[in-house]
Amino acid sequence: MIVTNTETVAGYRIVEIKGLVQGNTVRAKHAGRDIAASFKNLVGGELKGYTELLTESRRQAVERMLGQAEQLGANAVVNVRFTTSAVTAGAAELYAYGTAVVLQPGRDG
Amino acid sequence: MRRGAHSVDPSEVEAKRVLRLEAARANVDDAVQYSVWDEPALSTELTSDSDSPRLTYADWLSWRIETTSVGTTWRVTILVILAAGPWAILGALIRSTLFHAWGILLIAVVAPVVEDTMKIAVALWVVEKRPYLFRSPFQILLCCLAGGLAFSAIENVMYLSVYIANPSPFLIVVRWTVCVVLHVTCSLLAGIGLVRMWSAGIRQRVPPKIRVAAPWIVGAMITHGLYNGLVTIVELTGHNPW
């Protein structure tokens, strides 16, 4: 599966558009990680627990988006975008969307 | 341009591990939530030629209803009835905390909201997430009845043995009759809402909507709140019948 945030893919042409695909998630770490992060906040540096949280959320949102693209029989998702929301405190909320397409090697035109 | 290799985010490895574990636990009941075939943005004109299997909520629900035996639905009903007890304890604890920490107005507002939610919480989860696990409205009403009975029994024990020293025989009788009837009535009112929510979902093969049940659940809360408010006003005006 080709995933790109550009509208076209060099060396390929879009032969079919399958439609909008999307994936979202709202994730949180357990209370222990929240407490540890609040202590780390005092001394500064990377809050690794929250970095993990954001990474997990991003990957899960992308996987769900790709799952929808597979259901549609697409072999690529172009024009991928990410956005966040604010549903609840202490959680990472990711929304990924793009256009599912069928690509074939070759040039447009 | 920087010289040397850039470091890779170590959280990617951990995230991969965590998501792999979660994926191993996932099943078709979870997958249906993320299926593209129920998306409002799906362009059917673009996907009509797709030959991949189409997982829709309607198909999933029909399949689940067909493959779930009546025996299983009764086992689930019994489990929900048994779970009503622990949830009722939690509800009673939250309620007692609220009563001691906050004022009179909340006795008639917050307490009914918490209690009437907790009494039907387990049954509501099943109706909303796994509606095929109930086969008839009777099972749902039975779960709500059990929730009301369990809650009132636990509340009475807490009241009459912990919070109130030397309760009068009249109070004991009132608590085991009027209060039990009140809790059961409110639970059954909310249960009617759950039945309507469940029936609409099963009939139309769509996810059950809480807004269908909301008027009945709110009605139960208002009935409960009116009773609580009335009793509190009577007590505050010096006409304490207990």
Short mmCIF file of C-alpha atoms in Angstrom, two decimals:
data_model
loop_
_atom_site.label_atom_id
_atom_site.label_comp_id
_atom_site.label_asym_id
_atom_site.label_seq_id
_atom_site.Cartn_x
_atom_site.Cartn_y
_atom_site.Cartn_z
CA MET A 1 0.00 0.00 0.00
CA ILE A 2 1.41 3.35 -1.05
CA VAL A 3 0.63 6.12 1.39
CA THR A 4 1.53 9.69 0.54
CA ASN A 5 0.52 13.21 1.43
CA THR A 6 0.90 14.35 -2.16
CA GLU A 7 -1.93 14.24 -4.68
CA THR A 8 0.05 12.22 -7.18
CA VAL A 9 2.80 9.63 -7.01
CA ALA A 10 5.77 9.98 -9.31
CA GLY A 11 6.00 7.06 -11.74
CA TYR A 12 2.38 6.03 -11.19
CA ARG A 13 -0.94 7.14 -12.56
CA ILE A 14 -4.29 7.07 -10.80
CA VAL A 15 -6.60 4.77 -12.70
CA GLU A 16 -9.42 4.66 -10.18
CA ILE A 17 -10.58 6.74 -7.23
CA LYS A 18 -12.25 4.69 -4.50
CA GLY A 19 -13.21 7.52 -2.19
CA LEU A 20 -12.44 9.03 1.20
CA VAL A 21 -10.90 6.76 3.82
CA GLN A 22 -10.34 7.67 7.41
CA GLY A 23 -9.17 6.39 10.76
CA ASN A 24 -9.33 7.90 14.18
CA THR A 25 -8.50 7.03 17.75
CA VAL A 26 -8.53 8.51 21.24
CA ARG A 27 -5.96 6.89 23.49
CA ALA A 28 -4.68 7.44 27.00
CA LYS A 29 -1.88 6.07 29.14
CA HIS A 30 -2.56 4.51 32.49
CA ALA A 31 -2.55 6.65 35.63
CA GLY A 32 0.98 5.49 36.55
CA ARG A 33 2.41 6.98 33.37
CA ASP A 34 0.47 10.20 33.95
CA ILE A 35 1.95 10.51 37.44
CA ALA A 36 5.45 9.73 36.17
CA ALA A 37 5.03 12.33 33.43
CA SER A 38 3.94 14.97 35.93
CA PHE A 39 7.16 14.38 37.91
CA LYS A 40 9.26 14.47 34.75
CA ASN A 41 7.58 17.76 33.93
CA LEU A 42 9.29 19.29 36.97
CA VAL A 43 12.76 18.59 35.69
CA GLY A 44 12.09 18.87 31.98
CA GLY A 45 13.12 16.67 29.08
CA GLU A 46 11.16 14.34 26.89
CA LEU A 47 7.99 12.90 28.36
CA LYS A 48 8.58 9.49 26.86
CA GLY A 49 5.27 8.06 28.01
CA TYR A 50 3.44 10.75 26.08
CA THR A 51 5.70 10.36 23.06
CA GLU A 52 4.68 6.70 23.04
CA LEU A 53 1.07 7.71 23.42
CA LEU A 54 1.21 9.99 20.41
CA THR A 55 3.07 7.41 18.34
CA GLU A 56 0.55 4.71 19.20
CA SER A 57 -2.32 7.02 18.32
CA ARG A 58 -0.80 8.06 15.02
CA ARG A 59 -0.06 4.49 14.01
CA GLN A 60 -3.47 3.24 15.04
CA ALA A 61 -5.27 6.01 13.15
CA VAL A 62 -3.19 5.25 10.05
CA GLU A 63 -3.79 1.52 10.36
CA ARG A 64 -7.54 2.09 10.55
CA MET A 65 -7.38 4.36 7.53
CA LEU A 66 -5.40 1.74 5.60
CA GLY A 67 -7.88 -0.91 6.71
CA GLN A 68 -10.66 1.05 5.03
CA ALA A 69 -8.56 1.48 1.90
CA GLU A 70 -8.00 -2.30 1.76
CA GLN A 71 -11.73 -2.89 2.12
CA LEU A 72 -12.31 -0.69 -0.93
CA GLY A 73 -9.72 -2.61 -2.94
CA ALA A 74 -7.35 0.35 -3.22
CA ASN A 75 -3.61 -0.04 -3.46
CA ALA A 76 -2.74 3.49 -2.35
CA VAL A 77 -3.95 6.38 -0.24
CA VAL A 78 -3.00 9.81 -1.53
CA ASN A 79 -3.38 13.29 -0.11
CA VAL A 80 -3.16 11.96 3.45
CA ARG A 81 -3.79 14.48 6.21
CA PHE A 82 -3.56 14.31 9.98
CA THR A 83 -5.52 16.32 12.46
CA THR A 84 -6.05 16.33 16.20
CA SER A 85 -9.01 17.12 18.37
CA ALA A 86 -9.62 17.80 22.04
CA VAL A 87 -12.16 15.35 23.37
CA THR A 88 -10.68 14.75 26.79
CA ALA A 89 -7.68 15.79 28.87
CA GLY A 90 -4.68 13.48 29.09
CA ALA A 91 -5.54 11.67 25.88
CA ALA A 92 -4.03 11.72 22.40
CA GLU A 93 -6.61 12.11 19.69
CA LEU A 94 -5.60 11.54 16.11
CA TYR A 95 -7.61 11.60 12.93
CA ALA A 96 -6.03 10.51 9.64
CA TYR A 97 -7.75 10.74 6.29
CA GLY A 98 -6.92 10.54 2.64
CA THR A 99 -8.21 9.44 -0.75
CA ALA A 100 -8.09 5.75 -1.59
CA VAL A 101 -7.03 5.15 -5.17
CA VAL A 102 -5.83 2.45 -7.49
CA LEU A 103 -2.41 3.24 -8.91
CA GLN A 104 -0.72 1.68 -11.90
CA PRO A 105 2.89 2.20 -12.97
CA GLY A 106 3.11 4.72 -15.76
CA ARG A 107 2.76 8.39 -16.49
CA ASP A 108 -0.32 10.56 -16.68
CA GLY A 109 -1.57 11.66 -20.06
CA MET B 1 22.81 18.91 5.61
CA ARG B 2 23.52 17.19 8.87
CA ARG B 3 26.28 14.60 8.93
CA GLY B 4 25.71 11.17 10.47
CA ALA B 5 22.61 9.12 10.97
CA HIS B 6 19.46 10.54 12.48
CA SER B 7 18.18 8.70 15.51
CA VAL B 8 15.02 6.66 15.20
CA ASP B 9 12.17 7.40 17.58
CA PRO B 10 12.27 4.51 20.11
CA SER B 11 8.56 4.96 20.75
CA GLU B 12 7.87 3.47 17.31
CA VAL B 13 9.05 0.04 18.52
CA GLU B 14 6.97 0.23 21.69
CA ALA B 15 3.91 1.47 19.78
CA LYS B 16 4.27 -1.39 17.31
CA ARG B 17 4.37 -3.90 20.17
CA VAL B 18 1.37 -2.38 21.96
CA LEU B 19 -0.74 -2.17 18.82
CA ARG B 20 0.18 -5.72 17.82
CA LEU B 21 -1.05 -6.96 21.21
CA GLU B 22 -4.27 -5.00 20.82
CA ALA B 23 -4.73 -6.27 17.27
CA ALA B 24 -4.40 -9.86 18.50
CA ARG B 25 -7.30 -9.27 20.87
CA ALA B 26 -9.47 -7.51 18.30
CA ASN B 27 -12.39 -9.35 16.74
CA VAL B 28 -15.12 -8.79 14.21
CA ASP B 29 -17.24 -7.03 16.84
CA ASP B 30 -14.56 -4.34 17.06
CA ALA B 31 -13.81 -4.30 13.34
CA VAL B 32 -17.38 -3.43 12.42
CA GLN B 33 -16.92 -0.05 14.11
CA TYR B 34 -14.23 0.91 11.63
CA SER B 35 -15.71 -0.62 8.52
CA VAL B 36 -15.70 1.66 5.51
CA TRP B 37 -19.02 0.30 4.27
CA ASP B 38 -21.05 2.22 6.85
CA GLU B 39 -19.20 5.50 6.33
CA PRO B 40 -21.47 8.36 5.30
CA ALA B 41 -18.68 9.64 3.04
CA LEU B 42 -18.57 6.37 1.09
CA SER B 43 -19.06 7.00 -2.62
CA THR B 44 -21.10 4.05 -3.85
CA GLU B 45 -20.64 5.18 -7.45
CA LEU B 46 -16.90 4.67 -7.03
CA THR B 47 -17.04 1.41 -5.12
CA SER B 48 -19.83 -0.51 -6.85
CA ASP B 49 -17.35 -2.76 -8.65
CA SER B 50 -15.42 -3.67 -5.49
CA ASP B 51 -15.60 -7.41 -4.91
CA SER B 52 -14.09 -7.43 -1.42
CA PRO B 53 -16.36 -8.71 1.39
CA ARG B 54 -18.52 -5.91 2.75
CA LEU B 55 -18.70 -5.79 6.53
CA THR B 56 -21.67 -3.62 7.42
CA TYR B 57 -23.32 -3.19 10.80
CA ALA B 58 -26.58 -4.64 9.46
CA ASP B 59 -24.89 -7.79 8.13
CA TRP B 60 -22.82 -8.17 11.30
CA LEU B 61 -25.91 -7.87 13.51
CA SER B 62 -27.94 -10.32 11.42
CA TRP B 63 -25.08 -12.81 11.49
CA ARG B 64 -24.63 -12.41 15.25
CA ILE B 65 -28.36 -12.88 15.92
CA GLU B 66 -28.39 -16.04 13.79
CA THR B 67 -25.34 -17.54 15.49
CA THR B 68 -26.23 -16.63 19.09
CA SER B 69 -28.35 -19.28 20.78
CA VAL B 70 -31.26 -18.55 23.11
CA GLY B 71 -29.29 -20.30 25.87
CA THR B 72 -26.43 -17.86 25.43
CA THR B 73 -28.77 -14.88 25.70
CA TRP B 74 -30.14 -16.25 28.98
CA ARG B 75 -26.64 -16.86 30.31
CA VAL B 76 -25.81 -13.24 29.49
CA THR B 77 -29.05 -12.10 31.15
CA ILE B 78 -28.08 -13.96 34.34
CA LEU B 79 -24.57 -12.46 34.23
CA VAL B 80 -26.01 -8.96 33.81
CA ILE B 81 -28.36 -9.60 36.74
CA LEU B 82 -25.39 -10.75 38.86
CA ALA B 83 -23.28 -7.78 37.75
CA ALA B 84 -26.06 -5.40 38.79
CA GLY B 85 -25.08 -6.01 42.43
CA PRO B 86 -21.44 -4.83 42.27
CA TRP B 87 -22.47 -1.87 40.11
CA ALA B 88 -25.16 -1.05 42.62
CA ILE B 89 -22.53 -1.04 45.40
CA LEU B 90 -20.43 1.37 43.37
CA GLY B 91 -23.51 3.52 42.74
CA ALA B 92 -24.43 3.49 46.41
CA LEU B 93 -20.89 4.49 47.41
CA ILE B 94 -20.83 7.36 44.93
CA ARG B 95 -24.25 8.38 46.12
CA SER B 96 -23.32 8.34 49.79
CA THR B 97 -20.20 10.40 49.06
CA LEU B 98 -22.31 12.94 47.22
CA PHE B 99 -24.83 13.11 50.04
CA HIS B 100 -22.20 13.84 52.62
CA ALA B 101 -20.15 16.23 50.56
CA TRP B 102 -22.76 18.35 48.78
CA GLY B 103 -25.96 20.20 49.51
CA ILE B 104 -29.66 19.48 49.46
CA LEU B 105 -30.28 20.46 45.85
CA LEU B 106 -27.95 17.72 44.68
CA ILE B 107 -29.92 15.14 46.67
CA ALA B 108 -32.76 15.72 44.27
CA VAL B 109 -30.64 16.14 41.13
CA VAL B 110 -27.21 14.50 41.15
CA ALA B 111 -28.07 11.46 43.27
CA PRO B 112 -30.96 10.32 41.03
CA VAL B 113 -28.77 10.82 37.95
CA VAL B 114 -25.95 8.71 39.41
CA GLU B 115 -28.18 6.03 40.88
CA ASP B 116 -30.51 5.53 37.94
CA THR B 117 -27.53 5.40 35.61
CA MET B 118 -25.68 2.82 37.70
CA LYS B 119 -28.73 0.57 38.10
CA ILE B 120 -29.04 0.05 34.36
CA ALA B 121 -25.41 0.60 33.35
CA VAL B 122 -24.53 -3.02 32.56
CA ALA B 123 -27.75 -3.67 30.63
CA LEU B 124 -27.25 -0.39 28.75
CA TRP B 125 -23.74 -1.46 27.71
CA VAL B 126 -25.06 -4.75 26.32
CA VAL B 127 -27.91 -3.02 24.46
CA GLU B 128 -25.58 -0.42 22.97
CA LYS B 129 -22.54 -2.56 22.14
CA ARG B 130 -23.81 -6.16 21.83
CA PRO B 131 -27.57 -5.97 21.18
CA TYR B 132 -27.66 -9.55 19.85
CA LEU B 133 -26.96 -10.83 23.37
CA PHE B 134 -30.56 -10.09 24.31
CA ARG B 135 -33.31 -12.01 22.58
CA SER B 136 -36.43 -10.46 24.09
CA PRO B 137 -37.56 -7.25 25.87
CA PHE B 138 -38.37 -9.41 28.90
CA GLN B 139 -34.67 -10.15 29.42
CA ILE B 140 -33.82 -6.43 29.43
CA LEU B 141 -36.62 -5.60 31.86
CA LEU B 142 -35.48 -8.46 34.11
CA CYS B 143 -31.93 -7.01 34.19
CA CYS B 144 -33.28 -3.55 35.07
CA LEU B 145 -35.56 -5.01 37.74
CA ALA B 146 -32.57 -6.82 39.26
CA GLY B 147 -30.53 -3.61 39.16
CA GLY B 148 -33.25 -1.74 41.03
CA LEU B 149 -33.68 -4.49 43.62
CA ALA B 150 -29.93 -4.92 44.18
CA PHE B 151 -29.40 -1.19 44.53
CA SER B 152 -32.26 -0.64 46.96
CA ALA B 153 -31.23 -3.65 49.07
CA ILE B 154 -27.62 -2.44 49.33
CA GLU B 155 -28.72 1.12 49.99
CA ASN B 156 -31.10 -0.02 52.74
CA VAL B 157 -28.41 -2.09 54.44
CA MET B 158 -25.99 0.87 54.31
CA TYR B 159 -28.61 3.29 55.59
CA LEU B 160 -30.08 1.18 58.33
CA SER B 161 -26.86 -0.29 59.67
CA VAL B 162 -24.18 2.34 58.96
CA TYR B 163 -25.53 5.86 58.44
CA ILE B 164 -28.56 5.90 60.75
CA ALA B 165 -28.07 4.92 64.39
CA ASN B 166 -31.04 3.09 65.90
CA PRO B 167 -33.52 3.44 63.02
CA SER B 168 -37.16 3.40 64.04
CA PRO B 169 -39.33 0.42 63.04
CA PHE B 170 -41.37 2.79 60.85
CA LEU B 171 -38.26 3.89 58.94
CA ILE B 172 -37.19 0.27 58.46
CA VAL B 173 -40.62 -0.60 57.04
CA VAL B 174 -40.61 2.47 54.77
CA ARG B 175 -37.15 1.75 53.46
CA TRP B 176 -37.95 -1.88 52.68
CA THR B 177 -41.26 -1.07 51.02
CA VAL B 178 -41.57 2.48 49.63
CA CYS B 179 -37.89 2.90 48.75
CA VAL B 180 -37.65 -0.55 47.15
CA VAL B 181 -40.78 0.11 45.09
CA LEU B 182 -39.40 3.52 44.08
CA HIS B 183 -36.04 2.11 42.95
CA VAL B 184 -37.62 -0.79 41.09
CA THR B 185 -40.20 1.48 39.43
CA CYS B 186 -37.51 3.91 38.28
CA SER B 187 -35.35 1.04 37.00
CA LEU B 188 -38.29 -0.39 35.07
CA LEU B 189 -39.07 3.06 33.62
CA ALA B 190 -35.48 3.30 32.40
CA GLY B 191 -35.80 -0.33 31.27
CA ILE B 192 -38.72 0.60 29.00
CA GLY B 193 -36.37 3.11 27.38
CA LEU B 194 -33.71 0.41 26.92
CA VAL B 195 -36.31 -1.91 25.38
CA ARG B 196 -37.37 0.76 22.88
CA MET B 197 -33.72 1.52 22.08
CA TRP B 198 -32.93 -2.17 21.63
CA SER B 199 -36.07 -2.91 19.58
CA ALA B 200 -35.42 -0.04 17.17
CA GLY B 201 -31.82 -1.15 16.67
CA ILE B 202 -32.72 -4.81 16.13
CA ARG B 203 -35.65 -4.01 13.82
CA GLN B 204 -33.78 -1.53 11.63
CA ARG B 205 -30.41 -3.29 11.92
CA VAL B 206 -28.71 -0.06 13.01
CA PRO B 207 -26.65 0.73 16.14
CA PRO B 208 -29.07 1.33 19.05
CA LYS B 209 -29.34 5.05 19.80
CA ILE B 210 -29.31 6.29 23.39
CA ARG B 211 -31.56 9.19 22.40
CA VAL B 212 -34.44 6.71 21.97
CA ALA B 213 -34.05 5.62 25.60
CA ALA B 214 -33.19 9.06 26.99
CA PRO B 215 -36.75 10.31 27.66
CA TRP B 216 -37.49 7.22 29.75
CA ILE B 217 -34.18 7.31 31.61
CA VAL B 218 -34.62 11.02 32.32
CA GLY B 219 -38.22 10.30 33.36
CA ALA B 220 -36.92 7.76 35.88
CA MET B 221 -34.43 10.32 37.20
CA ILE B 222 -37.12 13.00 37.53
CA THR B 223 -39.47 10.60 39.35
CA HIS B 224 -36.66 9.66 41.70
CA GLY B 225 -35.58 13.28 42.13
CA LEU B 226 -39.14 14.39 42.96
CA TYR B 227 -39.38 11.73 45.66
CA ASN B 228 -35.97 12.64 47.12
CA GLY B 229 -36.79 16.35 47.02
CA LEU B 230 -40.20 15.87 48.65
CA VAL B 231 -38.81 13.74 51.48
CA THR B 232 -35.96 16.20 52.09
CA ILE B 233 -38.34 19.17 52.21
CA VAL B 234 -40.58 17.31 54.67
CA GLU B 235 -37.56 16.57 56.87
CA LEU B 236 -36.24 20.13 56.70
CA THR B 237 -39.59 21.63 57.65
CA GLY B 238 -39.55 19.70 60.89
CA HIS B 239 -42.18 17.14 59.91
CA ASN B 240 -39.83 14.21 60.31
CA PRO B 241 -42.00 11.10 60.19
CA TRP B 242 -39.12 8.77 60.96
#
